[in-house]
Amino acid sequence: MSEKEVKSLEEIFEARIARDEKIEPKEWMPEKYRKTHIRQISQHAHSEVVGMLPEGNWITRAPSLRRKVALLAKIQDEGGHGLYLYSAAETLGISRDELIEQLHSGEAKYSSIFNYPAVTWADMGTVGWLVDGAAIMNQVALMGTSYGPYARAMVRICKEESFHQRQGYEILLTLCNGTPEQKEMAQDSINRWWWPSLMMFGPRDADSPNTEQSVKWKLKRKTNDELRQAFVDQTVPQANILGLTIPDSKLKWNEERKHYDFGDIDWNEFWQVVKGHGPCNKQRIDARVKAHKDGKWVRDAAMAFAEKQENKEVKLAI
Ligand code: FAQ
């Protein structure tokens, strides 16, 4: 294709983005748009799948059958989100095997939050309330993203995440209305998860290399800082209802801005975790690699069955 032809395709593409049209898999798109989407969608998929691990740890220790059923359902939903998202990434011309390899080799990232340990039952409440809450804040904006398969995956994912957030909040509400020890367990959990939850939104806009272009392409509909602020504003009143204290001495309503001011995030901790030096990075990747290895016979059997069915169909057609 000549340079002139590419330029004209680029202009048509930019005009479609400006009209808020969705871009679909087989349509022309700039190579950088395709690559950026593979990066973000696959990292999102990896986060959903790795995100099953901290909660998976609590299935056998849930305090009642009802809690166990709800937790199991939630974790299965997260696995399903990973599958929709891997499928959406595959429409951009990358294979599932390549995506998985990128996760296992450390080339692809997944959300920093899942490198923290879930050490008490209250953490199941906090992960649902804060982590799913942060995920929804980000993903509701992504329902309006410009790439069709990603935007459509988000619609269903957001519905499920909102159930997850409620089940988490309800776990905390129960603990906060329970014994002093239970309430203390809830407070301790918020103390540990609050700051990592704010880090989920990514670096400050000023330090985010991808935001400017992603906002122009309408991949991101809101910036990292805008979403983080919206999350704080939404979450503080919910903490007040629980009677829990957010561990930030600088947290204060700003009447002029009509937003909460909040303290400084430890960006050094964030980058350490992103670079693989968080409390559970190694454990998480080892668990994923092991699961993939242990599941090989299932994939082989499914492929062999599919091949056999295909041969049968070819024979029938002849
Ligand atoms: N952790 O320039 P930006 C969930 C990386 S789903 C690790 O701002 P971007 C469900 C970033 O990749 C949670 N890395 O990047 C659930 C980039 O590195 P790269 C996941 C991070 O992409 C709940 C570099 O830093 N949600 O929780 C993080 O424009 C409960 C520079 O950053 C999504 O993935 C981080 N927190 O903005 C499951 C949503 N932040 O790739 C189980 C979709 C940034 O250039 C239980 N993703 N980095 O090497 C997004 O919206 C965006 O990708 C951001 C980052 C906002 C995460």
Short mmCIF file of C-alpha atoms and ligand atoms in Angstrom, two decimals:
data_model
loop_
_atom_site.label_atom_id
_atom_site.label_comp_id
_atom_site.label_asym_id
_atom_site.label_seq_id
_atom_site.Cartn_x
_atom_site.Cartn_y
_atom_site.Cartn_z
CA MET A 1 0.00 0.00 0.00
CA SER A 2 1.35 3.43 -0.90
CA GLU A 3 1.94 6.11 1.73
CA LYS A 4 -0.90 8.14 0.23
CA GLU A 5 -3.34 5.24 0.51
CA VAL A 6 -2.38 4.65 4.16
CA LYS A 7 -2.86 8.35 4.93
CA SER A 8 -6.31 8.34 3.41
CA LEU A 9 -7.25 5.21 5.41
CA GLU A 10 -5.96 6.91 8.55
CA GLU A 11 -8.13 9.94 7.87
CA ILE A 12 -11.23 7.78 7.37
CA PHE A 13 -10.36 5.91 10.60
CA GLU A 14 -9.90 9.12 12.63
CA ALA A 15 -13.22 10.45 11.29
CA ARG A 16 -14.99 7.26 12.37
CA ILE A 17 -13.50 7.58 15.87
CA ALA A 18 -14.65 11.21 16.00
CA ARG A 19 -18.20 10.08 15.09
CA ASP A 20 -18.07 7.56 17.95
CA GLU A 21 -18.39 4.60 15.57
CA LYS A 22 -17.22 1.21 16.78
CA ILE A 23 -14.23 -0.33 15.02
CA GLU A 24 -14.81 -4.00 14.19
CA PRO A 25 -12.23 -6.83 13.85
CA LYS A 26 -11.86 -7.09 10.07
CA GLU A 27 -11.88 -3.34 9.44
CA TRP A 28 -8.76 -1.34 8.71
CA MET A 29 -7.05 0.13 11.77
CA PRO A 30 -3.62 1.67 12.36
CA GLU A 31 -1.06 -0.90 13.47
CA LYS A 32 -0.44 1.04 16.69
CA TYR A 33 -4.17 0.99 17.53
CA ARG A 34 -4.19 -2.80 17.05
CA LYS A 35 -1.08 -3.31 19.20
CA THR A 36 -2.26 -0.99 21.98
CA HIS A 37 -5.55 -2.87 22.13
CA ILE A 38 -3.84 -6.26 22.26
CA ARG A 39 -1.72 -4.93 25.14
CA GLN A 40 -4.59 -3.51 27.18
CA ILE A 41 -7.20 -6.21 26.48
CA SER A 42 -4.78 -9.07 27.13
CA GLN A 43 -3.47 -7.48 30.34
CA HIS A 44 -7.07 -7.06 31.38
CA ALA A 45 -7.75 -10.76 30.61
CA HIS A 46 -4.66 -11.85 32.55
CA SER A 47 -5.82 -9.73 35.51
CA GLU A 48 -9.19 -11.47 35.58
CA VAL A 49 -7.59 -14.92 35.53
CA VAL A 50 -4.77 -14.19 38.00
CA GLY A 51 -7.42 -12.37 40.07
CA MET A 52 -9.09 -15.72 40.75
CA LEU A 53 -6.14 -16.83 42.88
CA PRO A 54 -6.39 -14.69 46.06
CA GLU A 55 -10.09 -15.51 46.42
CA GLY A 56 -9.67 -19.13 45.32
CA ASN A 57 -7.59 -19.53 48.45
CA TRP A 58 -10.71 -18.97 50.58
CA ILE A 59 -13.23 -21.34 48.95
CA THR A 60 -12.51 -24.16 51.37
CA ARG A 61 -12.53 -21.79 54.36
CA ALA A 62 -15.69 -19.79 53.69
CA PRO A 63 -17.64 -19.58 56.98
CA SER A 64 -20.93 -21.03 55.66
CA LEU A 65 -22.35 -22.92 52.70
CA ARG A 66 -24.11 -19.76 51.47
CA ARG A 67 -20.86 -17.78 51.54
CA LYS A 68 -19.06 -20.61 49.78
CA VAL A 69 -21.61 -20.80 46.95
CA ALA A 70 -21.50 -17.03 46.37
CA LEU A 71 -17.68 -16.96 46.44
CA LEU A 72 -17.43 -19.89 44.02
CA ALA A 73 -19.87 -18.21 41.63
CA LYS A 74 -17.92 -14.96 41.78
CA ILE A 75 -14.59 -16.63 41.06
CA GLN A 76 -16.10 -18.54 38.13
CA ASP A 77 -17.41 -15.24 36.77
CA GLU A 78 -13.88 -13.80 36.86
CA GLY A 79 -12.62 -16.80 34.87
CA GLY A 80 -15.42 -16.18 32.35
CA HIS A 81 -14.40 -12.51 32.05
CA GLY A 82 -10.88 -13.66 31.23
CA LEU A 83 -12.26 -15.88 28.46
CA TYR A 84 -14.38 -13.12 26.85
CA LEU A 85 -11.37 -10.84 26.96
CA TYR A 86 -8.92 -13.39 25.51
CA SER A 87 -11.45 -13.92 22.68
CA ALA A 88 -11.68 -10.16 22.11
CA ALA A 89 -7.86 -9.93 21.98
CA GLU A 90 -7.72 -12.85 19.51
CA THR A 91 -9.91 -10.90 17.06
CA LEU A 92 -6.89 -8.58 16.68
CA GLY A 93 -4.73 -11.33 15.20
CA ILE A 94 -2.88 -12.84 18.14
CA SER A 95 -3.31 -16.44 19.30
CA ARG A 96 -4.35 -17.59 22.76
CA ASP A 97 -1.08 -19.52 23.06
CA GLU A 98 0.94 -16.37 22.41
CA LEU A 99 -1.08 -14.45 24.98
CA ILE A 100 -0.61 -17.10 27.64
CA GLU A 101 3.11 -17.31 26.87
CA GLN A 102 3.41 -13.53 27.37
CA LEU A 103 1.81 -13.85 30.81
CA HIS A 104 3.98 -16.77 31.87
CA SER A 105 7.21 -15.18 30.68
CA GLY A 106 6.47 -11.90 32.46
CA GLU A 107 6.33 -9.97 29.17
CA ALA A 108 2.67 -9.05 29.74
CA LYS A 109 1.51 -7.38 32.91
CA TYR A 110 -1.58 -8.04 35.03
CA SER A 111 -3.10 -5.81 37.67
CA SER A 112 -0.78 -4.98 40.57
CA ILE A 113 -3.58 -5.59 43.07
CA PHE A 114 -3.45 -9.37 42.68
CA ASN A 115 0.08 -9.50 44.02
CA TYR A 116 -1.16 -8.83 47.54
CA PRO A 117 -2.16 -11.71 49.83
CA ALA A 118 -5.72 -12.38 51.05
CA VAL A 119 -5.05 -13.36 54.65
CA THR A 120 -8.41 -13.16 56.46
CA TRP A 121 -12.06 -13.82 55.63
CA ALA A 122 -12.64 -10.04 55.78
CA ASP A 123 -10.37 -9.78 52.73
CA MET A 124 -13.07 -11.55 50.71
CA GLY A 125 -15.38 -8.67 51.61
CA THR A 126 -12.77 -6.03 50.86
CA VAL A 127 -11.70 -7.54 47.54
CA GLY A 128 -15.36 -7.55 46.43
CA TRP A 129 -16.06 -4.04 47.69
CA LEU A 130 -12.83 -2.21 46.82
CA VAL A 131 -11.18 -4.27 44.08
CA ASP A 132 -14.34 -5.07 42.13
CA GLY A 133 -15.50 -1.53 42.91
CA ALA A 134 -12.36 -0.09 41.32
CA ALA A 135 -12.69 -2.52 38.41
CA ILE A 136 -16.29 -1.39 37.77
CA MET A 137 -15.34 2.29 37.89
CA ASN A 138 -12.81 1.61 35.15
CA GLN A 139 -14.95 -0.81 33.16
CA VAL A 140 -18.15 1.23 33.03
CA ALA A 141 -16.08 3.85 31.20
CA LEU A 142 -14.72 1.10 28.94
CA MET A 143 -18.25 0.14 27.80
CA GLY A 144 -17.92 3.22 25.58
CA THR A 145 -14.51 2.20 24.21
CA SER A 146 -14.03 2.39 20.44
CA TYR A 147 -13.19 -1.26 19.70
CA GLY A 148 -16.47 -3.18 19.31
CA PRO A 149 -15.58 -6.60 20.82
CA TYR A 150 -13.97 -4.96 23.88
CA ALA A 151 -16.91 -2.61 24.44
CA ARG A 152 -19.45 -5.45 24.17
CA ALA A 153 -17.49 -7.71 26.53
CA MET A 154 -17.56 -4.88 29.07
CA VAL A 155 -21.37 -4.71 29.17
CA ARG A 156 -21.75 -8.22 30.53
CA ILE A 157 -18.65 -7.99 32.71
CA CYS A 158 -19.92 -4.83 34.41
CA LYS A 159 -23.24 -6.48 35.28
CA GLU A 160 -21.41 -9.34 36.95
CA GLU A 161 -18.87 -7.11 38.69
CA SER A 162 -21.65 -5.14 40.28
CA PHE A 163 -22.99 -8.36 41.86
CA HIS A 164 -19.44 -9.05 43.09
CA GLN A 165 -19.15 -5.64 44.67
CA ARG A 166 -22.43 -6.10 46.52
CA GLN A 167 -21.54 -9.53 47.82
CA GLY A 168 -18.24 -8.11 49.12
CA TYR A 169 -19.93 -5.15 50.74
CA GLU A 170 -22.46 -7.43 52.39
CA ILE A 171 -19.67 -9.59 53.88
CA LEU A 172 -18.18 -6.43 55.43
CA LEU A 173 -21.55 -5.15 56.61
CA THR A 174 -22.10 -8.45 58.43
CA LEU A 175 -18.64 -8.28 60.05
CA CYS A 176 -19.11 -4.62 61.01
CA ASN A 177 -22.41 -5.44 62.72
CA GLY A 178 -20.84 -8.44 64.48
CA THR A 179 -18.46 -8.74 67.42
CA PRO A 180 -15.72 -6.13 68.11
CA GLU A 181 -13.17 -8.71 66.85
CA GLN A 182 -15.05 -9.08 63.58
CA LYS A 183 -15.21 -5.33 63.09
CA GLU A 184 -11.51 -5.09 63.85
CA MET A 185 -10.84 -7.75 61.22
CA ALA A 186 -12.77 -5.66 58.68
CA GLN A 187 -10.82 -2.51 59.62
CA ASP A 188 -7.49 -4.32 59.36
CA SER A 189 -8.48 -5.53 55.91
CA ILE A 190 -9.37 -2.01 54.68
CA ASN A 191 -6.08 -0.75 56.09
CA ARG A 192 -4.19 -3.24 53.92
CA TRP A 193 -6.21 -2.99 50.68
CA TRP A 194 -7.05 0.73 50.46
CA TRP A 195 -3.81 2.03 48.95
CA PRO A 196 -3.25 -0.91 46.57
CA SER A 197 -6.84 -0.37 45.34
CA LEU A 198 -6.05 3.25 44.46
CA MET A 199 -2.95 2.01 42.60
CA MET A 200 -5.13 -0.19 40.37
CA PHE A 201 -6.01 2.88 38.28
CA GLY A 202 -2.41 3.12 37.12
CA PRO A 203 0.21 5.88 37.39
CA ARG A 204 -0.68 9.58 37.64
CA ASP A 205 -1.74 11.02 34.30
CA ALA A 206 1.50 12.99 34.19
CA ASP A 207 3.48 9.72 34.43
CA SER A 208 1.26 7.59 32.18
CA PRO A 209 2.90 7.06 28.78
CA ASN A 210 -0.21 5.56 27.16
CA THR A 211 -3.08 7.74 28.35
CA GLU A 212 -2.87 10.62 25.87
CA GLN A 213 -3.01 8.45 22.75
CA SER A 214 -5.52 6.01 24.26
CA VAL A 215 -7.88 8.89 25.11
CA LYS A 216 -7.54 10.22 21.54
CA TRP A 217 -8.49 6.80 20.15
CA LYS A 218 -11.33 6.55 22.68
CA LEU A 219 -9.83 3.34 24.01
CA LYS A 220 -9.75 5.09 27.37
CA ARG A 221 -12.82 7.26 27.97
CA LYS A 222 -11.44 8.66 31.23
CA THR A 223 -7.89 9.14 32.49
CA ASN A 224 -6.30 7.22 35.38
CA ASP A 225 -6.57 10.23 37.74
CA GLU A 226 -10.19 10.98 36.81
CA LEU A 227 -11.23 7.40 37.55
CA ARG A 228 -9.23 7.29 40.79
CA GLN A 229 -10.92 10.47 42.01
CA ALA A 230 -14.37 9.16 41.09
CA PHE A 231 -13.60 5.96 42.99
CA VAL A 232 -12.55 7.83 46.15
CA ASP A 233 -15.65 10.06 45.96
CA GLN A 234 -17.93 7.04 45.62
CA THR A 235 -16.24 4.88 48.24
CA VAL A 236 -15.83 7.22 51.22
CA PRO A 237 -19.59 7.47 51.96
CA GLN A 238 -19.82 3.66 51.71
CA ALA A 239 -17.03 3.32 54.30
CA ASN A 240 -18.95 5.71 56.57
CA ILE A 241 -22.01 3.45 56.43
CA LEU A 242 -19.82 0.51 57.46
CA GLY A 243 -18.36 2.59 60.29
CA LEU A 244 -14.84 1.92 59.00
CA THR A 245 -12.00 4.42 58.77
CA ILE A 246 -10.14 4.93 55.53
CA PRO A 247 -6.41 4.83 56.39
CA ASP A 248 -5.58 8.28 55.03
CA SER A 249 -5.09 11.22 57.40
CA LYS A 250 -5.24 13.65 54.47
CA LEU A 251 -8.65 12.47 53.26
CA LYS A 252 -10.97 15.48 53.41
CA TRP A 253 -13.99 16.78 51.48
CA ASN A 254 -13.03 19.80 49.39
CA GLU A 255 -16.09 22.02 49.07
CA GLU A 256 -14.53 24.10 46.32
CA ARG A 257 -13.59 21.15 44.11
CA LYS A 258 -16.65 19.12 45.15
CA HIS A 259 -14.33 16.14 45.52
CA TYR A 260 -12.38 14.44 48.29
CA ASP A 261 -8.74 15.43 48.61
CA PHE A 262 -6.60 12.44 49.45
CA GLY A 263 -3.02 11.64 50.50
CA ASP A 264 -0.02 10.66 48.41
CA ILE A 265 0.17 7.22 46.88
CA ASP A 266 3.44 5.35 47.38
CA TRP A 267 4.45 5.18 43.71
CA ASN A 268 7.66 3.43 44.58
CA GLU A 269 5.65 0.53 46.01
CA PHE A 270 3.42 0.54 42.89
CA TRP A 271 6.35 0.24 40.46
CA GLN A 272 8.05 -2.40 42.60
CA VAL A 273 4.91 -4.53 42.42
CA VAL A 274 4.44 -3.89 38.68
CA LYS A 275 8.06 -4.91 38.06
CA GLY A 276 7.54 -8.25 39.78
CA HIS A 277 8.72 -7.53 43.32
CA GLY A 278 5.38 -7.49 45.14
CA PRO A 279 4.55 -9.84 48.03
CA CYS A 280 2.96 -12.55 45.82
CA ASN A 281 4.19 -12.01 42.22
CA LYS A 282 6.20 -15.23 42.09
CA GLN A 283 3.50 -17.29 43.78
CA ARG A 284 0.85 -16.01 41.32
CA ILE A 285 2.83 -16.77 38.16
CA ASP A 286 3.97 -20.15 39.50
CA ALA A 287 0.31 -21.04 40.17
CA ARG A 288 -0.73 -20.03 36.63
CA VAL A 289 2.15 -21.92 34.99
CA LYS A 290 1.33 -25.03 37.03
CA ALA A 291 -2.39 -24.83 36.19
CA HIS A 292 -1.54 -24.51 32.49
CA LYS A 293 0.82 -27.47 32.63
CA ASP A 294 -1.63 -29.62 34.60
CA GLY A 295 -4.41 -28.74 32.14
CA LYS A 296 -2.46 -29.87 29.05
CA TRP A 297 -4.14 -33.27 28.87
CA VAL A 298 -7.57 -31.60 28.91
CA ARG A 299 -6.62 -29.30 26.02
CA ASP A 300 -5.11 -32.23 24.10
CA ALA A 301 -8.23 -34.36 24.63
CA ALA A 302 -10.52 -31.49 23.54
CA MET A 303 -8.42 -30.89 20.41
CA ALA A 304 -8.38 -34.61 19.55
CA PHE A 305 -12.16 -34.77 19.97
CA ALA A 306 -12.68 -31.67 17.82
CA GLU A 307 -10.42 -33.13 15.11
CA LYS A 308 -12.34 -36.41 15.16
CA GLN A 309 -15.66 -34.59 14.84
CA GLU A 310 -14.30 -32.55 11.95
CA ASN A 311 -13.13 -35.70 10.11
CA LYS A 312 -16.56 -37.26 10.64
CA GLU A 313 -18.23 -34.18 9.17
CA VAL A 314 -15.88 -34.21 6.15
CA LYS A 315 -16.68 -37.90 5.55
CA LEU A 316 -20.44 -37.22 5.77
CA ALA A 317 -20.12 -34.30 3.37
CA ILE A 318 -18.28 -36.53 0.85
N1 FAQ B 1 -0.99 -2.94 37.51
O1 FAQ B 1 0.32 4.34 30.62
P1 FAQ B 1 -0.42 3.57 31.67
C1 FAQ B 1 -10.42 -6.82 37.98
C2 FAQ B 1 1.12 -0.48 33.60
S1 FAQ B 1 -9.80 -6.39 36.47
C3 FAQ B 1 -0.02 -3.37 36.67
O2 FAQ B 1 -1.36 4.34 32.51
P2 FAQ B 1 -2.60 2.13 30.41
C4 FAQ B 1 -11.51 -7.82 38.06
C5 FAQ B 1 0.52 -0.36 32.20
O3 FAQ B 1 0.08 -1.62 31.74
C6 FAQ B 1 -8.44 -5.32 36.86
N2 FAQ B 1 0.42 -2.60 35.65
O4 FAQ B 1 -1.13 2.29 31.00
C7 FAQ B 1 -11.38 -8.65 39.27
C8 FAQ B 1 1.66 0.22 31.44
O5 FAQ B 1 2.61 -0.80 31.13
P3 FAQ B 1 2.93 -1.29 29.61
C9 FAQ B 1 -7.70 -4.98 35.66
C10 FAQ B 1 -0.14 -1.38 35.50
O6 FAQ B 1 -2.72 0.77 29.86
C11 FAQ B 1 -11.74 -8.17 40.51
C12 FAQ B 1 2.36 1.12 32.45
O7 FAQ B 1 1.96 0.64 33.73
N3 FAQ B 1 -8.41 -3.99 34.91
O8 FAQ B 1 -9.94 -6.29 38.90
C13 FAQ B 1 -1.15 -0.90 36.33
O9 FAQ B 1 -2.95 3.28 29.51
C14 FAQ B 1 -11.61 -8.96 41.64
C15 FAQ B 1 2.00 2.58 32.28
O10 FAQ B 1 0.63 2.83 32.63
C16 FAQ B 1 -7.99 -3.62 33.70
O11 FAQ B 1 -7.01 -4.13 33.18
C17 FAQ B 1 -1.58 -1.73 37.38
N4 FAQ B 1 -2.52 -1.36 38.24
O12 FAQ B 1 -3.54 2.28 31.71
C18 FAQ B 1 -10.90 -9.95 39.15
C19 FAQ B 1 -8.82 -2.57 33.01
N5 FAQ B 1 -1.50 0.34 35.93
O13 FAQ B 1 1.77 -2.12 29.20
C20 FAQ B 1 -10.77 -10.75 40.30
C21 FAQ B 1 -8.34 -2.25 31.64
C22 FAQ B 1 -0.71 0.63 34.87
O14 FAQ B 1 3.02 -0.04 28.78
C23 FAQ B 1 -11.14 -10.25 41.54
N6 FAQ B 1 -7.07 -1.58 31.65
N7 FAQ B 1 0.10 -0.41 34.62
O15 FAQ B 1 4.18 -2.07 29.72
C24 FAQ B 1 -6.94 -0.23 31.77
O16 FAQ B 1 -7.90 0.50 31.91
C25 FAQ B 1 -5.55 0.32 31.65
O17 FAQ B 1 -4.71 -0.65 31.06
C26 FAQ B 1 -4.94 0.81 33.01
C27 FAQ B 1 -3.52 1.30 32.73
C28 FAQ B 1 -5.75 1.94 33.57
C29 FAQ B 1 -4.87 -0.35 34.01
#
